[in-house]
PDB file of C-alpha atoms in Angstrom:
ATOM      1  CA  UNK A 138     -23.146 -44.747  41.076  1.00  0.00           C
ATOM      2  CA  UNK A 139     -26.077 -42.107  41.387  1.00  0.00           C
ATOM      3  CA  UNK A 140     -27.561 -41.290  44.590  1.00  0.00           C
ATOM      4  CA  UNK A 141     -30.683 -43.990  44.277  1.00  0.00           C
ATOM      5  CA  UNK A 142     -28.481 -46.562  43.237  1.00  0.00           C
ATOM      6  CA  UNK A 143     -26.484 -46.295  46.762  1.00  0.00           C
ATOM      7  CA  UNK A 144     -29.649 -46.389  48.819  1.00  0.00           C
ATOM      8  CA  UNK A 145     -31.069 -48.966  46.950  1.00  0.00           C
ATOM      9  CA  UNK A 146     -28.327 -50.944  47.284  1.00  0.00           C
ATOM     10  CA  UNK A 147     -27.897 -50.608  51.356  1.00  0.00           C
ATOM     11  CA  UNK A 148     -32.389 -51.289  50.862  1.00  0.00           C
ATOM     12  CA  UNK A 149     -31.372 -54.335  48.962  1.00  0.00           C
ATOM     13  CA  UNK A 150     -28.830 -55.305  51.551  1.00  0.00           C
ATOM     14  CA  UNK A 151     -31.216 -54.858  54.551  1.00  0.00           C
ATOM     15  CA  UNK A 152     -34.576 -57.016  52.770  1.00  0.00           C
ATOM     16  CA  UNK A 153     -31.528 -59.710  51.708  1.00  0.00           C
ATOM     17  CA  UNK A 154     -30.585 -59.927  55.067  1.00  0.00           C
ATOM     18  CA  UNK A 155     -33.856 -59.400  57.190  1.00  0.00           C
ATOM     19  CA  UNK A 156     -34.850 -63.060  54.821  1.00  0.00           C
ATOM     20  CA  UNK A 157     -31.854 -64.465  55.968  1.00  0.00           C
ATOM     21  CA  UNK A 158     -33.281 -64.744  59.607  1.00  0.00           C
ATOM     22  CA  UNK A 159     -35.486 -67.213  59.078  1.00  0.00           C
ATOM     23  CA  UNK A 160     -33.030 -69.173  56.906  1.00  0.00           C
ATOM     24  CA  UNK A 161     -30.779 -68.974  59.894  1.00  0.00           C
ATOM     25  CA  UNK A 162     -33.782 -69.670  62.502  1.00  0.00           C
ATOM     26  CA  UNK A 163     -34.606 -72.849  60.230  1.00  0.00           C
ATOM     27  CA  UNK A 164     -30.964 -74.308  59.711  1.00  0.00           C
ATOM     28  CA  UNK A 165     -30.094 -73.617  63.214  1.00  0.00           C
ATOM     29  CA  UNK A 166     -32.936 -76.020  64.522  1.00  0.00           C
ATOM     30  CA  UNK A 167     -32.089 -78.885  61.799  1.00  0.00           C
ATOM     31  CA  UNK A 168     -28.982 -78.993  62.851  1.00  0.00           C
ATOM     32  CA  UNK A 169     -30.148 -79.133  66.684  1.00  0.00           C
ATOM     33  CA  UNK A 170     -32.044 -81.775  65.984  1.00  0.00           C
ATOM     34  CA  UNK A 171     -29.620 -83.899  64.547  1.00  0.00           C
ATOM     35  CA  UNK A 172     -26.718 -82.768  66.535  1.00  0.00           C
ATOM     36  CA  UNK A 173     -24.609 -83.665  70.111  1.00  0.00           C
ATOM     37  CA  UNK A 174     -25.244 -81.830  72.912  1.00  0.00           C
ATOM     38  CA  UNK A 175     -22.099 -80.089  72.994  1.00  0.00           C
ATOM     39  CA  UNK A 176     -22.795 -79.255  69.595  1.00  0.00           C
ATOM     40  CA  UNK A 177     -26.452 -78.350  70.520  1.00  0.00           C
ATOM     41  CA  UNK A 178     -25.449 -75.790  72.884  1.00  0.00           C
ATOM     42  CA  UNK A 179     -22.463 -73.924  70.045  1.00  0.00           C
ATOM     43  CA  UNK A 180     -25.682 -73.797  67.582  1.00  0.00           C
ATOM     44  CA  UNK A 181     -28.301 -72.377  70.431  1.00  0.00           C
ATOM     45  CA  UNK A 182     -25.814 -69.728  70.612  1.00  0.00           C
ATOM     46  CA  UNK A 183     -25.024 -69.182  67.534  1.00  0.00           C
ATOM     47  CA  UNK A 184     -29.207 -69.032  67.030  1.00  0.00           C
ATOM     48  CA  UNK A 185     -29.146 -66.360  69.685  1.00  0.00           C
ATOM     49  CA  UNK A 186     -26.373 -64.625  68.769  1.00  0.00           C
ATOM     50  CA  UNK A 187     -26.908 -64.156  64.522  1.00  0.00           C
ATOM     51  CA  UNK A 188     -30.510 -63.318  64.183  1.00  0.00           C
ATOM     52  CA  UNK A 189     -30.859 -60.414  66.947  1.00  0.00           C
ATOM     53  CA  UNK A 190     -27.501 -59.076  64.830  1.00  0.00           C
ATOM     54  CA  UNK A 191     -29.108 -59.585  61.369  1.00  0.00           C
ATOM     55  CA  UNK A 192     -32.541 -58.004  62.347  1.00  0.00           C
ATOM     56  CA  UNK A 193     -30.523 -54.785  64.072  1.00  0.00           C
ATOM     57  CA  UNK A 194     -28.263 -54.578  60.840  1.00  0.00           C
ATOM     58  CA  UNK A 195     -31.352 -55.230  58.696  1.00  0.00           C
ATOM     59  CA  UNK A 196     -32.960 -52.334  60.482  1.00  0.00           C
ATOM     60  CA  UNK A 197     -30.058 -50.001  60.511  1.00  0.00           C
ATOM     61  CA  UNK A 198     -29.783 -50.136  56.349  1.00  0.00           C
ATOM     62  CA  UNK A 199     -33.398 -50.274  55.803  1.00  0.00           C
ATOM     63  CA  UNK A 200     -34.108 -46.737  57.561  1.00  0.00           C
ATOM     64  CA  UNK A 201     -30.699 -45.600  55.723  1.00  0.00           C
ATOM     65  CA  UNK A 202     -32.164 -46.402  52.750  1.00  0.00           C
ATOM     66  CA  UNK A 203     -35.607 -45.161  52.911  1.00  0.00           C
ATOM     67  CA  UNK A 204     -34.323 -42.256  54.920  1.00  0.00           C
ATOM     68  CA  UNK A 205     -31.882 -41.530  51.707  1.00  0.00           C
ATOM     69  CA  UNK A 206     -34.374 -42.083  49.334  1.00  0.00           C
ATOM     70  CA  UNK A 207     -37.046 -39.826  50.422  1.00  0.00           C
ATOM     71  CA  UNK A 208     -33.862 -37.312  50.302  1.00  0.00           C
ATOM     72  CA  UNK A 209     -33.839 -37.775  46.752  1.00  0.00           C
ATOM     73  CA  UNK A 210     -37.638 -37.830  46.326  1.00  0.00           C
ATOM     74  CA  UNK A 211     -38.153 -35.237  48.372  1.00  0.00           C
ATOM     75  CA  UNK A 212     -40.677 -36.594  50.516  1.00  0.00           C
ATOM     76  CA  UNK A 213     -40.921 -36.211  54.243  1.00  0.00           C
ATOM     77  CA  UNK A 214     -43.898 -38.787  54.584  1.00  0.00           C
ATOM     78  CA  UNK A 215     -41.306 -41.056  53.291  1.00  0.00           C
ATOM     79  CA  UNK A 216     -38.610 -40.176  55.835  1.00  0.00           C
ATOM     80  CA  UNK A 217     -41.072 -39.572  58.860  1.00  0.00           C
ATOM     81  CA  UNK A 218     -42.963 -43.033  58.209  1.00  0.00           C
ATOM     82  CA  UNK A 219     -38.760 -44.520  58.085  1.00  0.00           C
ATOM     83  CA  UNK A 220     -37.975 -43.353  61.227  1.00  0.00           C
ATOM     84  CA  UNK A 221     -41.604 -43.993  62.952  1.00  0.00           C
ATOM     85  CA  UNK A 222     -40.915 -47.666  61.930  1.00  0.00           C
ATOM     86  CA  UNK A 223     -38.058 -47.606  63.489  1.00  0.00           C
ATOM     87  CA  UNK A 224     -38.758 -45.954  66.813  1.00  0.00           C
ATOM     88  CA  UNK A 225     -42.111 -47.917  67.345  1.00  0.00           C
ATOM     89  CA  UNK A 226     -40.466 -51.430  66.933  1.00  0.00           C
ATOM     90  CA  UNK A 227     -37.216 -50.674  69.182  1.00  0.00           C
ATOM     91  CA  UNK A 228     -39.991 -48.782  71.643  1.00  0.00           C
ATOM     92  CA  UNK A 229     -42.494 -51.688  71.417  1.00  0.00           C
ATOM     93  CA  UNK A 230     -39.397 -54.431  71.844  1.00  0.00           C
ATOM     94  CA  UNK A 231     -38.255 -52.458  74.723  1.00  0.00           C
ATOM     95  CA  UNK A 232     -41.784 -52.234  76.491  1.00  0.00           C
ATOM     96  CA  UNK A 233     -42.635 -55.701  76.020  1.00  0.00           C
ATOM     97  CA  UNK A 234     -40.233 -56.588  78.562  1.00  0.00           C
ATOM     98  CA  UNK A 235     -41.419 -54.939  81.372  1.00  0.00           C
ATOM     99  CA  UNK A 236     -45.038 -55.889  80.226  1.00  0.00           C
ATOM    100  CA  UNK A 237     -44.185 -59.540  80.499  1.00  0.00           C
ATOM    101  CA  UNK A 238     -43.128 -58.880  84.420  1.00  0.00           C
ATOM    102  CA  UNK A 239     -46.498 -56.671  84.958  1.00  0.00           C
ATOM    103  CA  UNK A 240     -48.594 -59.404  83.270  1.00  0.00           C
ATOM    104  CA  UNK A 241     -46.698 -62.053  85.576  1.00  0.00           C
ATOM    105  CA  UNK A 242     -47.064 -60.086  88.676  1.00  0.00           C
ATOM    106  CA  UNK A 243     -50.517 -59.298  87.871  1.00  0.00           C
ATOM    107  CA  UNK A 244     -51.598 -63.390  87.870  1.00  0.00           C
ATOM    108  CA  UNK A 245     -49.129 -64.508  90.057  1.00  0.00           C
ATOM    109  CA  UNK A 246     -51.722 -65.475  92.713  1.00  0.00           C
ATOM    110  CA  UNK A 247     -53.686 -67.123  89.973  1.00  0.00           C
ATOM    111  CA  UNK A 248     -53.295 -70.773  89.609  1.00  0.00           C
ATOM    112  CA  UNK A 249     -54.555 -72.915  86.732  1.00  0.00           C
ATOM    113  CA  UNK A 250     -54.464 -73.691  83.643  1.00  0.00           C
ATOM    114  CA  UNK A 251     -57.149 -71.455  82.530  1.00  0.00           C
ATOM    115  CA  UNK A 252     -54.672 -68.587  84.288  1.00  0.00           C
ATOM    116  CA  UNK A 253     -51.494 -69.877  81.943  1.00  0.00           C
ATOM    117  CA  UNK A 254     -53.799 -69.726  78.881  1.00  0.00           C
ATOM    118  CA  UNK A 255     -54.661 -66.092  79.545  1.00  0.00           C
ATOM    119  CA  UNK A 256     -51.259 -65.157  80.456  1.00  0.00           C
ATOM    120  CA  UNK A 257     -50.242 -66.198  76.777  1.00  0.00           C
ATOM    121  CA  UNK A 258     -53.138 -64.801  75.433  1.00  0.00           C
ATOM    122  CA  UNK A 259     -52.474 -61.638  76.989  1.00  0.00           C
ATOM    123  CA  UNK A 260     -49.222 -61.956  76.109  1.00  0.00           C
ATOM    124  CA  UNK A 261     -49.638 -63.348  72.368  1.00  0.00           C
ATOM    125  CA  UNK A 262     -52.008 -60.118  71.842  1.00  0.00           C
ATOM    126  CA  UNK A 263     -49.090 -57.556  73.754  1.00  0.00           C
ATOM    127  CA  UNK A 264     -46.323 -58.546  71.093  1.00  0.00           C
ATOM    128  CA  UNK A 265     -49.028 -58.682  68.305  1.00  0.00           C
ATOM    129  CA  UNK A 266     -50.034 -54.433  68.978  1.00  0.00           C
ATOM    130  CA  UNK A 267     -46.481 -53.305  70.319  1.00  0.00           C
ATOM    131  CA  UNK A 268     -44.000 -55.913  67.209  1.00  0.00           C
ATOM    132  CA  UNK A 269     -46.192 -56.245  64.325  1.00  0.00           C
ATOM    133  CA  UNK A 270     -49.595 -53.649  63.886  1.00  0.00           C
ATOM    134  CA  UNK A 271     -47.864 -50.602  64.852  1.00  0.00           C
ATOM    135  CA  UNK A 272     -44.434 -50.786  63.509  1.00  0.00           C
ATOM    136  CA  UNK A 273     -45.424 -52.333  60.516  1.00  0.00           C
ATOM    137  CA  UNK A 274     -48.283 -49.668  59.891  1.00  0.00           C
ATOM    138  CA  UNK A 275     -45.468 -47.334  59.559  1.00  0.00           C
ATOM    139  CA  UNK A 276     -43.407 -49.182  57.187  1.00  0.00           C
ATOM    140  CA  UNK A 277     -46.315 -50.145  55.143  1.00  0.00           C
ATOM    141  CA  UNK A 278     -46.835 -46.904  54.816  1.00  0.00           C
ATOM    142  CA  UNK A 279     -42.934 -46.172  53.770  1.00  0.00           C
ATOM    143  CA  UNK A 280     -43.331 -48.261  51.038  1.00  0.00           C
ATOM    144  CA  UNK A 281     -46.382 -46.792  49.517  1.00  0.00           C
ATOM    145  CA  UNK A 282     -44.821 -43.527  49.739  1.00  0.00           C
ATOM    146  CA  UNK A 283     -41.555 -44.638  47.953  1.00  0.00           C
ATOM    147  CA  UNK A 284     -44.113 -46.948  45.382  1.00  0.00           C
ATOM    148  CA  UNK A 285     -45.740 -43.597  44.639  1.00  0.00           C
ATOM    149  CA  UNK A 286     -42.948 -41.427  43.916  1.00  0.00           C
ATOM    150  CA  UNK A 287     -40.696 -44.158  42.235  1.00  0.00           C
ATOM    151  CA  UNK A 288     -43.707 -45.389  40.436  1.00  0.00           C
ATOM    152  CA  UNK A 289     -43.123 -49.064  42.015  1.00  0.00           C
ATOM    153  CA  UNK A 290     -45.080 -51.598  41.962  1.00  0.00           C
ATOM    154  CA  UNK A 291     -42.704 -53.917  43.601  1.00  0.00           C
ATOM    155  CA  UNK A 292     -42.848 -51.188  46.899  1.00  0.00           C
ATOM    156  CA  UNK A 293     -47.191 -51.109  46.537  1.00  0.00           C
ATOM    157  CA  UNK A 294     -47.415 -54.943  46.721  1.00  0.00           C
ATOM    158  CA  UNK A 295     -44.932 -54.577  49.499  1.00  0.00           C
ATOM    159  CA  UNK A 296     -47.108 -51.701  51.182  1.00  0.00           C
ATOM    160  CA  UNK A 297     -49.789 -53.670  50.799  1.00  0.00           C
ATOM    161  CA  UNK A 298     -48.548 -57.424  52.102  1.00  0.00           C
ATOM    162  CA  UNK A 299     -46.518 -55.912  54.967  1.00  0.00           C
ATOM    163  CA  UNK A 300     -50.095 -54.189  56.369  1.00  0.00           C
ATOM    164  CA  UNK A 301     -52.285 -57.601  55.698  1.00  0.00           C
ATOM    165  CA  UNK A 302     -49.502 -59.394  57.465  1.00  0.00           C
ATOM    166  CA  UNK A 303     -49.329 -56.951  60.467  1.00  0.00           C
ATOM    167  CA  UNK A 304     -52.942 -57.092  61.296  1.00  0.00           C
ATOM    168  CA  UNK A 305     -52.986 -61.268  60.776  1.00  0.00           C
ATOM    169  CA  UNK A 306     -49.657 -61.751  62.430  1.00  0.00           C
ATOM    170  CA  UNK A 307     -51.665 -62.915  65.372  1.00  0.00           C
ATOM    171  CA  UNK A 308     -52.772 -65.480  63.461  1.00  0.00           C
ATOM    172  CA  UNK A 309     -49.727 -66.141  62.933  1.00  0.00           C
ATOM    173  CA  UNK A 310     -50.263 -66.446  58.709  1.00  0.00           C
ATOM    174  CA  UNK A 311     -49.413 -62.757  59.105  1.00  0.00           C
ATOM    175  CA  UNK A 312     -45.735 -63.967  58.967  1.00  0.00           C
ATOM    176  CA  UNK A 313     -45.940 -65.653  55.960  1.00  0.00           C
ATOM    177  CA  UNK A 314     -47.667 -62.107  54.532  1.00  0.00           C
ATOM    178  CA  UNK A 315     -44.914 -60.178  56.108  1.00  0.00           C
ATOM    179  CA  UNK A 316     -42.418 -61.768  54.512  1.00  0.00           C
ATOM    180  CA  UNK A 317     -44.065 -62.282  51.137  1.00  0.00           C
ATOM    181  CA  UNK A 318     -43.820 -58.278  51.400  1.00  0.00           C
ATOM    182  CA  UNK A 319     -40.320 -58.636  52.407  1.00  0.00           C
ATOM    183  CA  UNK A 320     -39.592 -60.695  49.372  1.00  0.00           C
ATOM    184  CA  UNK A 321     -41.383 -57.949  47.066  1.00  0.00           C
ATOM    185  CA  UNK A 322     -38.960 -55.394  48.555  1.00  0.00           C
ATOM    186  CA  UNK A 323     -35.962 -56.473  47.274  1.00  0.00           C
ATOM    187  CA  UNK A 324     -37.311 -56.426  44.062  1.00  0.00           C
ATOM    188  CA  UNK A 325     -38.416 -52.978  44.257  1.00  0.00           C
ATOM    189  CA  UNK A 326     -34.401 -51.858  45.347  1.00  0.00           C
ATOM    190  CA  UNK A 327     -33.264 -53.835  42.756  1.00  0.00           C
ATOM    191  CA  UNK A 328     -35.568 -51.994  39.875  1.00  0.00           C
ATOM    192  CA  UNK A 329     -34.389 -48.894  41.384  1.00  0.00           C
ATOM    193  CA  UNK A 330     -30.616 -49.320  40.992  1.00  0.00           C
ATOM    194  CA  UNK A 331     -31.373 -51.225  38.065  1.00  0.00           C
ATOM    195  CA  UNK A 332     -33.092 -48.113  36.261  1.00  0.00           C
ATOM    196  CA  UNK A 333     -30.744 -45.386  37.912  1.00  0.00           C
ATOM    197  CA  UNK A 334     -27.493 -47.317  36.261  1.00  0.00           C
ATOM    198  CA  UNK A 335     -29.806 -46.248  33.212  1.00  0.00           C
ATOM    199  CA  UNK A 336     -30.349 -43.215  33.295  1.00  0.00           C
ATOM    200  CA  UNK A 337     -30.210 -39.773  35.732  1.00  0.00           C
ATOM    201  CA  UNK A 338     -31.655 -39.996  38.928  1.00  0.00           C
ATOM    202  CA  UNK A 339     -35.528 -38.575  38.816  1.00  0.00           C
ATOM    203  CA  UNK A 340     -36.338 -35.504  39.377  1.00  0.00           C
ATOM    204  CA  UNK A 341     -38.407 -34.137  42.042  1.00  0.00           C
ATOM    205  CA  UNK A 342     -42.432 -34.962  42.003  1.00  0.00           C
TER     206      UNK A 342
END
């Protein structure tokens, strides 16, 4: 196995099991609905417990396998834009926290329901900037990178879908873009293994 073939198959591993969250999210609350309480509580857990693990293990491979690739492409935009991605949603999950507290502190002495709606507004608009525009600008631009120097158009429809669905992901038909990206990815991985079983692995641009 050549040296694109093993990062495309940890890529194809991550994008198989970043879809698998919603899957999970979706079977978890069928079952809820139609289960005991006991049995309720065993699959909240289990909700709580599998898709944080898939998404970190999902993020883990993916930046192994862009990070590898650009290795073998030689491009840095590749492997900076990897590990942005990676830094900016981690950073922007771990700010959001403390965000939520200063946004509650801040309208604590407001009462209301206009003062609930802004506090989720505020709040819809925090996780929008810090979860979706700014880490996904940086994968977005990954892909285009590793489109351009695999000659991929799996990886530019990805680019291009994961960008659209960052900025509407407030919207919330942003997911839906997001993962239609997602689903392009795989694709892309799997050409790339696909064509280095083939054949050498490329040479530099």
């Amino acid at each position: 196995m050549g040296r694109v073939s093993t990062h495309a198959a940890l890529g194809l591993i991550a994008s198989i099991l970043f879809l698998a969250q919603p899957v999970v999210i979706a079977a978890v609350f069928l079952a809820v609905i139609l289960a005991s309480t006991y049995l309720f509580l065993f699959l909240l857990l289990t909700l709580y417990a599998a898709v944080p693990a898939l998404g970190v293990l999902s993020l883990v491979l993916e930046f192994a396998a862009l990070h590898g690739l650009g290795d073998v492409y030689q491009r840095k935009d590749l492997q900076k834009n990897a590990l942005r991605f990676v830094v900016s949603l981690l950073g922007g999950t771990a700010a959001f926290i403390p965000l939520v507290i200063l946004l509650a502190l801040t309208l604590g002495d407001c009462q209301g329901d206009l003062c609930h709606l802004l506090f989720l507004v505020w709040l819809w608009a925090a996780a929008w900037l810090l979860m979706a525009v700014v880490p996904y600008r940086f994968l977005a631009k990954a892909y285009a990178a590793l489109g351009e120097a695999a000659d991929s158009d799996a990886f530019r429809r990805a680019a291009k879908w994961n960008w659209r669905g960052a900025l509407l992901f407030i919207a919330l038909v942003g997911a839906l873009l997001i993962l239609a990206a997602r689903i392009n990815a795989p694709k892309g991985y799997h050409a790339l293994k696909k064509a280095d079983a083939t054949g050498p692995n490329p040479p530099p641009p």
